[in-house]
Coordinates of C-alpha atoms and ligand atoms in Angstrom, one line a residue:
I1 CA 0.0 0.0 0.0
P2 CA 1.6 3.3 -1.0
V3 CA 1.8 5.3 2.2
P4 CA 0.7 8.7 0.7
N5 CA -2.4 6.9 -0.7
L6 CA -3.1 5.4 2.7
I7 CA -2.8 8.8 4.4
S8 CA -5.2 10.4 1.9
F9 CA -7.6 7.6 2.1
A10 CA -7.6 7.6 5.9
E11 CA -8.1 11.4 6.0
A12 CA -11.0 11.1 3.6
L13 CA -12.5 8.3 5.8
E14 CA -12.3 10.6 8.8
V15 CA -14.1 13.4 6.9
G16 CA -16.9 11.0 5.9
Y17 CA -17.3 9.6 9.4
S18 CA -17.6 13.2 10.7
K19 CA -20.0 14.4 8.1
Y20 CA -23.2 14.1 10.2
K21 CA -21.6 14.8 13.6
N22 CA -23.0 11.6 15.1
P23 CA -22.6 10.9 18.8
Y24 CA -22.1 7.1 18.1
H25 CA -21.5 6.3 14.4
N26 CA -18.4 8.4 14.1
L27 CA -14.7 8.0 13.4
I28 CA -14.1 6.7 16.9
H29 CA -16.6 3.9 16.4
A30 CA -14.7 3.0 13.2
A31 CA -11.4 3.0 15.0
D32 CA -12.9 1.1 17.9
V33 CA -14.3 -1.7 15.7
T34 CA -11.1 -1.9 13.7
Q35 CA -9.0 -2.3 16.8
T36 CA -11.5 -4.9 18.2
V37 CA -11.2 -6.9 14.9
H38 CA -7.5 -6.8 15.3
Y39 CA -7.7 -7.9 18.9
I40 CA -10.0 -10.8 18.0
M41 CA -7.7 -11.9 15.2
I42 CA -4.7 -12.0 17.5
H43 CA -6.2 -13.4 20.7
T44 CA -8.3 -16.1 19.1
G45 CA -5.4 -17.2 16.9
I46 CA -7.7 -16.9 13.9
M47 CA -5.1 -14.8 12.0
H48 CA -3.1 -18.0 11.5
W49 CA -6.1 -19.4 9.6
L50 CA -6.4 -16.4 7.4
T51 CA -4.3 -15.3 4.4
E52 CA -2.7 -11.9 4.3
L53 CA -5.3 -10.8 1.9
E54 CA -8.1 -12.0 4.2
I55 CA -6.5 -10.2 7.1
L56 CA -6.3 -7.0 5.0
A57 CA -10.0 -7.5 4.0
M58 CA -11.0 -7.8 7.7
I59 CA -9.1 -4.6 8.8
F60 CA -10.3 -2.7 5.7
A61 CA -14.0 -3.8 6.1
A62 CA -13.9 -2.7 9.8
A63 CA -12.4 0.7 8.9
V64 CA -15.1 1.5 6.3
H65 CA -18.0 -0.4 7.7
D66 CA -20.0 2.7 8.8
Y67 CA -18.5 5.3 6.5
E68 CA -20.8 8.3 6.0
H69 CA -23.3 6.9 8.5
T70 CA -26.2 9.4 8.7
G71 CA -26.9 8.9 12.4
T72 CA -30.3 7.5 11.4
T73 CA -31.5 3.9 11.0
N74 CA -32.2 2.0 7.8
N75 CA -35.9 2.1 8.8
F76 CA -35.8 5.9 9.0
H77 CA -34.3 6.1 5.5
I78 CA -37.0 3.8 4.3
Q79 CA -39.8 5.7 6.0
T80 CA -38.6 9.1 4.8
R81 CA -37.9 7.7 1.3
S82 CA -34.4 9.1 1.4
D83 CA -32.2 9.1 -1.7
V84 CA -30.1 6.2 -0.4
A85 CA -33.3 4.1 0.4
I86 CA -34.5 4.7 -3.2
L87 CA -31.0 3.9 -4.6
Y88 CA -30.7 0.6 -2.7
N89 CA -34.4 -0.4 -2.9
D90 CA -34.8 -0.4 0.9
R91 CA -32.3 -3.3 1.2
S92 CA -29.5 -2.8 3.8
V93 CA -29.6 0.8 2.8
L94 CA -26.8 2.2 5.0
E95 CA -24.5 -0.8 4.7
N96 CA -24.7 -0.7 0.9
H97 CA -23.8 3.0 1.1
H98 CA -20.9 2.4 3.4
V99 CA -19.1 0.0 1.1
S100 CA -20.0 1.7 -2.1
A101 CA -18.9 5.2 -0.9
A102 CA -15.6 3.8 0.4
Y103 CA -14.9 2.1 -2.9
R104 CA -15.9 5.3 -4.7
L105 CA -13.1 7.2 -2.7
M106 CA -10.6 4.7 -4.1
Q107 CA -11.5 5.6 -7.7
E108 CA -9.4 8.6 -7.1
E109 CA -5.8 7.6 -7.9
E110 CA -4.2 9.3 -4.9
M111 CA -6.6 7.5 -2.5
N112 CA -6.4 4.1 -4.1
I113 CA -4.8 2.0 -1.4
L114 CA -5.4 -1.2 -3.4
A115 CA -3.6 0.0 -6.5
N116 CA -0.9 -2.8 -6.2
L117 CA -3.2 -5.7 -5.8
T118 CA -3.5 -8.2 -8.7
K119 CA -6.9 -8.3 -10.4
D120 CA -7.8 -11.5 -8.7
D121 CA -6.8 -10.3 -5.3
W122 CA -8.7 -7.1 -5.8
R123 CA -11.8 -9.0 -6.7
E124 CA -11.4 -11.5 -3.9
L125 CA -10.9 -8.7 -1.3
R126 CA -13.9 -6.7 -2.7
S127 CA -16.1 -9.7 -2.5
L128 CA -15.1 -10.4 1.2
V129 CA -15.5 -6.7 2.1
I130 CA -19.0 -6.5 0.6
E131 CA -20.1 -9.7 2.4
M132 CA -18.7 -8.6 5.7
V133 CA -20.1 -5.0 5.7
L134 CA -23.5 -6.1 4.6
S135 CA -23.5 -8.6 7.4
T136 CA -23.4 -5.7 9.9
D137 CA -27.0 -5.0 9.0
M138 CA -28.7 -6.0 12.3
S139 CA -31.8 -7.2 10.4
G140 CA -29.7 -10.2 9.3
H141 CA -28.5 -10.9 12.8
F142 CA -30.7 -13.9 13.8
Q143 CA -30.3 -15.6 10.4
Q144 CA -26.5 -15.1 10.6
I145 CA -26.4 -16.7 14.0
K146 CA -28.6 -19.6 13.0
T147 CA -26.6 -20.3 9.8
M148 CA -23.3 -20.3 11.7
R149 CA -24.6 -22.5 14.5
H150 CA -25.7 -24.9 11.9
T151 CA -22.3 -24.8 10.2
L152 CA -20.5 -25.6 13.5
Q153 CA -22.6 -28.8 13.9
Q154 CA -21.4 -30.1 10.5
T155 CA -18.1 -32.0 10.0
E156 CA -17.0 -29.8 7.1
G157 CA -14.8 -26.8 7.6
V158 CA -16.1 -23.4 8.3
D159 CA -16.7 -21.0 5.4
K160 CA -14.1 -18.2 5.6
A161 CA -16.4 -15.3 4.6
K162 CA -19.0 -16.4 7.1
A163 CA -16.4 -16.7 9.9
M164 CA -14.9 -13.3 9.0
S165 CA -18.4 -11.7 8.9
L166 CA -19.1 -13.1 12.4
I167 CA -15.9 -11.5 13.6
L168 CA -16.8 -8.1 12.2
H169 CA -20.4 -8.3 13.5
A170 CA -19.2 -9.3 16.9
A171 CA -16.6 -6.4 17.0
D172 CA -19.4 -4.0 15.9
I173 CA -21.5 -4.9 19.0
S174 CA -18.6 -5.5 21.3
H175 CA -18.8 -2.5 23.7
P176 CA -20.9 -4.5 26.2
A177 CA -17.9 -6.8 26.4
K178 CA -15.7 -4.0 27.5
S179 CA -15.2 -2.2 30.8
W180 CA -18.3 -0.6 32.3
E181 CA -16.9 2.9 31.8
L182 CA -16.5 2.3 28.1
H183 CA -19.7 0.4 27.7
Y184 CA -21.7 3.0 29.5
R185 CA -20.3 5.8 27.4
W186 CA -21.0 4.0 24.1
T187 CA -24.5 3.2 25.3
M188 CA -25.2 6.8 26.1
A189 CA -23.7 8.0 22.8
L190 CA -25.9 5.5 20.9
M191 CA -29.0 6.5 22.9
E192 CA -28.4 10.2 22.1
E193 CA -28.1 9.3 18.4
F194 CA -31.4 7.4 18.6
F195 CA -33.0 10.3 20.5
R196 CA -31.9 12.8 17.8
Q197 CA -33.7 10.5 15.3
G198 CA -36.7 10.6 17.6
D199 CA -36.6 14.4 17.6
K200 CA -36.6 14.3 13.8
E201 CA -39.4 11.8 13.7
A202 CA -41.5 14.1 16.0
A203 CA -40.8 17.1 13.8
L204 CA -41.9 15.1 10.7
G205 CA -45.0 13.8 12.5
L206 CA -43.8 10.2 12.3
Q207 CA -44.2 7.7 15.1
F208 CA -41.2 7.2 17.3
S209 CA -39.0 4.3 16.3
P210 CA -38.1 2.0 19.2
L211 CA -35.6 3.5 21.6
C212 CA -35.9 7.0 20.0
D213 CA -38.3 8.8 22.3
R214 CA -36.0 10.6 24.8
K215 CA -38.9 11.0 27.2
S216 CA -39.9 7.4 27.6
T217 CA -37.0 5.1 26.6
L218 CA -35.9 2.8 29.4
V219 CA -32.2 2.5 28.6
A220 CA -31.1 0.1 31.4
Q221 CA -33.9 -2.4 30.7
S222 CA -33.3 -2.2 26.9
Q223 CA -29.6 -2.9 27.5
I224 CA -30.3 -6.0 29.5
G225 CA -32.4 -7.3 26.6
F226 CA -29.7 -6.3 24.1
I227 CA -27.1 -8.2 26.1
D228 CA -29.3 -11.3 26.7
F229 CA -30.6 -11.7 23.2
I230 CA -27.9 -10.3 21.0
V231 CA -24.5 -9.9 22.6
E232 CA -24.2 -13.1 24.7
P233 CA -25.3 -15.4 21.9
T234 CA -23.1 -13.6 19.4
F235 CA -20.0 -13.9 21.6
S236 CA -20.8 -17.4 22.6
L237 CA -21.0 -18.4 18.9
L238 CA -17.8 -16.4 18.2
T239 CA -15.8 -18.3 20.7
D240 CA -17.3 -21.7 19.7
S241 CA -16.4 -20.9 16.1
M242 CA -12.9 -19.8 16.8
E243 CA -12.4 -23.0 18.9
K244 CA -13.6 -25.2 16.0
I245 CA -11.2 -23.5 13.6
V246 CA -8.2 -22.8 15.7
M247 CA -7.9 -26.0 17.9
P248 CA -6.9 -28.2 14.9
L249 CA -4.3 -25.6 13.9
I250 CA -2.8 -25.6 17.3
E251 CA -2.6 -29.4 17.3
E252 CA -1.1 -29.4 13.9
A253 CA 1.5 -26.8 14.7
S254 CA 2.5 -28.5 18.0
K255 CA 3.1 -31.8 16.1
S256 CA 5.1 -30.4 13.2
E257 CA 7.5 -28.4 15.2
S258 CA 9.4 -26.6 12.5
P259 CA 6.9 -24.0 11.3
A260 CA 5.4 -24.0 14.7
F261 CA 8.4 -22.9 16.6
G262 CA 10.3 -21.4 13.7
T263 CA 10.9 -17.7 13.2
H264 CA 10.4 -17.1 9.6
S265 CA 9.5 -13.8 8.1
Q266 CA 6.1 -12.6 9.2
N267 CA 4.1 -9.4 9.0
S268 CA 3.2 -7.2 11.9
L269 CA 0.2 -9.3 12.7
G270 CA 2.3 -12.4 13.0
A271 CA 1.0 -13.9 9.7
V272 CA 3.6 -15.3 7.5
S273 CA 4.4 -13.3 4.4
N274 CA 5.8 -16.2 2.4
P275 CA 2.9 -17.1 0.1
E276 CA 3.8 -20.8 0.3
A277 CA 3.6 -20.7 4.1
Q278 CA 0.5 -18.5 4.1
R279 CA -1.8 -21.3 5.0
R280 CA 0.5 -22.9 7.5
P281 CA -0.2 -22.4 11.1
T282 CA 2.6 -20.7 12.9
F283 CA 3.6 -20.8 16.5
K284 CA 6.0 -17.9 16.8
S285 CA 5.9 -14.3 15.7
T286 CA 8.6 -11.8 15.1
S287 CA 9.9 -9.2 17.4
D288 CA 9.1 -5.7 16.4
G289 CA 12.0 -3.3 16.6
G290 CA 13.1 -4.6 20.0
T291 CA 9.7 -5.0 21.5
H292 CA 8.8 -8.6 21.3
T293 CA 5.2 -9.2 20.6
E294 CA 4.1 -12.8 21.0
N295 CA 1.2 -13.3 18.6
S296 CA 1.8 -16.9 18.0
L297 CA -0.5 -19.9 18.2
A298 CA 1.5 -21.1 21.2
T299 CA 0.3 -18.2 23.2
V300 CA -3.3 -18.4 22.2
D301 CA -5.5 -19.1 25.2
L302 CA -9.1 -19.4 24.0
T303 CA -10.4 -20.4 27.4
S304 CA -9.1 -17.2 29.0
F305 CA -10.4 -15.2 26.0
K306 CA -13.9 -16.6 26.4
D307 CA -14.0 -16.5 30.2
N308 CA -12.8 -12.9 30.3
L309 CA -15.4 -11.8 27.7
M310 CA -18.2 -13.6 29.5
K311 CA -17.2 -12.2 32.9
I312 CA -17.3 -8.7 31.6
I313 CA -20.6 -9.1 29.8
Q314 CA -22.2 -10.5 32.9
A315 CA -20.8 -7.8 35.1
N316 CA -22.1 -5.1 32.8
K317 CA -25.5 -6.8 32.8
E318 CA -25.5 -6.7 36.6
R319 CA -24.8 -3.0 36.5
W320 CA -27.8 -2.4 34.2
K321 CA -30.0 -4.5 36.4
E322 CA -29.2 -2.2 39.3
L323 CA -30.1 0.7 37.2
A324 CA -33.2 -1.0 35.9
V325 CA -34.7 -1.2 39.4
E326 CA -34.6 2.6 39.7
E327 CA -35.9 2.9 36.2
E328 CA -38.9 0.7 37.0
L329 CA -39.6 2.8 40.1
V330 CA -39.7 6.0 38.1
K331 CA -42.0 4.4 35.6
N332 CA -44.5 3.4 38.2
V333 CA -44.9 6.7 40.0
G334 CA -47.8 9.0 39.2
E335 CA -47.5 11.6 36.5
Q336 CA -46.5 14.5 38.7
E337 CA -44.1 12.4 40.7
K338 CA -42.8 11.0 37.5
D339 CA -41.7 14.4 36.4
Q340 CA -40.0 15.0 39.7
S341 CA -38.3 11.7 39.6
R342 CA -37.2 12.3 36.0
N343 CA -35.5 15.5 37.1
S344 CA -33.6 13.6 39.8
T345 CA -32.9 10.9 37.3
D346 CA -31.4 13.4 34.9
A347 CA -29.3 14.7 37.8
Q348 CA -28.2 11.2 38.7
L349 CA -27.5 10.4 35.1
Q350 CA -25.4 13.6 34.9
E351 CA -23.7 12.5 38.1
E352 CA -22.8 9.1 36.6
T353 CA -21.6 10.6 33.4
T354 CA -19.3 13.0 35.3
R355 CA -18.2 10.2 37.6
I356 CA -17.2 8.0 34.6
Q357 CA -15.5 10.9 32.9
N358 CA -13.5 11.5 36.0
E359 CA -12.7 7.9 36.5
S360 CA -11.6 7.3 33.0
S361 CA -9.1 10.1 33.3
Q362 CA -7.8 8.6 36.6
G363 CA -8.4 5.0 35.9
S364 CA -11.4 3.0 37.2
D365 CA -11.4 2.0 40.9
G366 CA -14.3 -0.4 40.4
T367 CA -16.7 1.5 42.8
T368 CA -20.4 0.9 42.3
C369 CA -22.3 3.8 40.8
P370 CA -25.4 5.2 42.4
P371 CA -28.5 3.6 40.9
R372 CA -30.4 5.8 38.6
S373 CA -33.2 5.5 36.1
I374 CA -33.2 6.3 32.6
V375 CA -35.8 5.6 30.0
L376 CA -37.8 2.9 28.3
Q377 CA -36.8 0.6 25.6
V378 CA -37.9 -1.8 23.0
V379 CA -36.5 -2.9 19.8
S380 CA -38.3 -3.9 16.7
F381 CA -37.0 -6.7 14.6
D382 CA -37.7 -9.6 12.4
T383 CA -39.8 -11.2 15.0
S384 CA -40.3 -14.6 13.3
L385 CA -36.6 -15.2 13.3
S386 CA -36.1 -13.6 16.7
D387 CA -38.7 -15.9 18.3
E388 CA -37.1 -18.9 16.7
S389 CA -33.7 -17.9 17.7
N390 CA -34.8 -17.2 21.3
S391 CA -36.5 -20.5 21.7
E392 CA -33.4 -22.1 20.2
K393 CA -31.3 -20.4 22.8
C394 CA -33.6 -21.4 25.6
T395 CA -33.6 -25.1 24.8
N396 CA -30.0 -25.1 23.6
S397 CA -28.4 -28.5 23.9
D398 CA -25.6 -27.7 21.6
P399 CA -22.5 -29.5 22.9
N400 CA -20.4 -26.6 21.7
Q401 CA -21.9 -24.6 24.5
K402 CA -20.8 -26.9 27.4
D403 CA -17.8 -24.8 28.1
L404 CA -19.6 -21.6 29.0
T405 CA -18.9 -19.9 32.3
D406 CA -20.8 -20.9 35.4
A407 CA -22.9 -17.8 35.3
Q408 CA -24.0 -18.6 31.8
Q409 CA -24.6 -22.2 32.6
E410 CA -26.7 -21.2 35.5
T411 CA -29.0 -19.0 33.4
Q412 CA -29.2 -21.7 30.7
N413 CA -30.1 -24.6 33.1
T414 CA -33.6 -25.9 33.2
D415 CA -35.6 -24.9 36.2
P416 CA -36.2 -28.2 38.0
L417 CA -39.6 -27.0 39.3
N418 CA -41.4 -26.4 36.1
G419 CA -39.0 -27.7 33.4
E420 CA -38.8 -24.3 32.0
P421 CA -35.4 -22.9 31.2
K422 CA -34.5 -20.4 33.9
H423 CA -33.0 -18.0 31.4
C424 CA -36.3 -17.8 29.4
K425 CA -38.3 -17.5 32.6
K426 CA -36.2 -14.6 33.8
T427 CA -36.3 -12.9 30.5
E428 CA -40.1 -13.4 30.3
D429 CA -40.5 -11.8 33.7
L430 CA -38.4 -8.9 32.6
V431 CA -40.4 -8.4 29.5
K432 CA -43.6 -8.7 31.4
A433 CA -42.4 -6.4 34.2
T434 CA -41.4 -3.8 31.8
E435 CA -44.5 -4.2 29.6
Q436 CA -42.5 -4.5 26.6
K437 CA -44.0 -5.8 23.4
E438 CA -41.0 -6.6 21.4
A439 CA -37.4 -7.5 22.0
L440 CA -34.2 -6.0 20.9
I441 CA -32.4 -4.1 18.3
Q442 CA -33.2 -0.9 16.7
N443 CA -32.2 -0.7 13.1
Ligands
LIG1 P1 -23.7 -0.5 13.2 O1 -24.8 0.4 12.9 O2 -22.8 0.0 14.3 O3 -22.9 -1.0 12.1 O4 -24.4 -1.8 13.8 C1 -24.5 -2.1 15.1 C2 -26.0 -1.9 15.5 O5 -26.1 -2.6 16.7 C3 -26.2 -0.4 15.9 O6 -26.7 0.4 14.8 C4 -27.3 -0.6 16.9 O7 -28.6 -0.7 16.3 C5 -27.0 -1.9 17.6 N1 -26.3 -1.7 18.8 C6 -25.0 -1.5 19.1 N2 -24.8 -1.4 20.4 C7 -26.0 -1.4 21.0 C8 -26.4 -1.2 22.3 O8 -25.7 -1.0 23.3 N3 -27.8 -1.3 22.5 C9 -28.7 -1.4 21.5 N4 -30.0 -1.5 21.8 N5 -28.3 -1.6 20.3 C10 -27.0 -1.5 20.0
LIG2 MN1 -20.8 -0.2 13.4

C-alpha cells in the first residue's frame, strides 16, 4: 500500500465519518471496531487461519463499515424515502452505502490504497468486504447466528467469509464486552443518536422508532435485553467458532515443530508473508524493533479469551440490572411524581456521566455507581426469526456450549420445578415487568 495513498484515504474516511456529527456512528466507532477486529484476530489465533489478503480485508472492512453513516437507521431512511433508500431499494440501505462510498473514494488515484493488488486479489478482497459489511445490518443478525450455529454442527470446515463476517459483526456490537466505563459511554452515545432521530421523527409527524423517544425510553432495561438476546449469543458463537477453527491448527502446529516454533518472516500481525507458508499455522511471531510481541499460536488461550469476555458481559449486565430497578420505580410513580423523579434521574445520570469521565481520566477504581433510572426501551426486529432464535437459545443442547462460564450455565439450566429454562423465565419476567412488546435491536 503506497503510504501517501493510505494517508489520503484515511483522511477522507475521517471526513466522511464526521459528516453528520454523530454521537455514536463516528470515526471513533470506526477506529474502535477496527481495533477490536485486530484484537480478536490476534487473541483467538484466527489470524493463523487467514491469508494476508483476508487479514487485510478484515481490517479494511472494519475501517469502512459505517462510512458516512447518517446517524439515522435503515428504517428511518425507508420511512422518509431518502435518496439512499431509493437507490438501494430499501435493502441494507446504509450498509450498501458504506461500502459503495468507500470504494468510490478509491476511484481517485491518490486515494487508491489497493492499487498494487492483482486483479484476482482485488476481486477477492472486494467480495469479502462487501459480504462482511452487509452482514453488519442487524436485520440479518438472527439468520446469521442460525446459519453459523448450523455450520458448527457439521463436520466440514467453516466458510471463511462467514467466519470473517461473524468477527466483524461481533466487533461491531462489542462494547458490552468492554469495561463498564466504556460500555456506559458507548451506550449513552448510541441512545443520544437514537433520541436525535426521535426528535426528527417528532418534527416530521412520524411515530417514534423503538428507543428513539427521549422521554420514555428505558435505557437500562433495553440494554439487559440487548445483552441477553444479541450480545451473549453472538460472543458465545464467536468463541465456539474460533475454537472449532483454531484448535486443529494448534494441534497441527505443535506436532510439526518446524513451522510451529520457527521464526520465519512474518508481517506485523504475525501472519507469514511467504505465500507458500500463508496457510501454514505458525507458533511464533517476530519481534518488532526490539519490543517482542508474541502473537503466536503457542500463546493463544481461547479459554481465557472466552472467560474474560463472558465475565465482563455478565458484570455489565448486573450494573444495568441495578439501574433498571430505579428505572422501573420511576416508571411506576404518578404523572407528577414521575416528572420530579425524572429531574432527579437526569441529575443522577449527569452525576454518573461526570463520575465516569473523572474515572476514565484517573483509571477505574471499580466502585459501584449510584442507581439511577433512565428511560424505556424496545427494539423492533424480524420477530419470526427472533422468536425462533430465542427459543433455540432457551432449549439449547448444543455440545459446543458446554464450556460456558458458570454464570451462563446457571442461566441456561432448566428450572427443576417447572421444566422451563430459567433463562427464558427470567427474560419473560423482565419483558412482562417492563410491559415491553418486542425484543431487541433498533435498526
Ligand atoms: P452498526 O450500525 O454500528 O454497524 O451496527 C450495530 C448496531 O447494533 C447499531 O446500529 C445498533 O442498532 C446496535 N447496537 C450496538 N450497540 C448497542 C447497544 O448497546 N444497545 C442497543 N440496543 N443496540 C446496540
Ligand atoms: Mn458499526
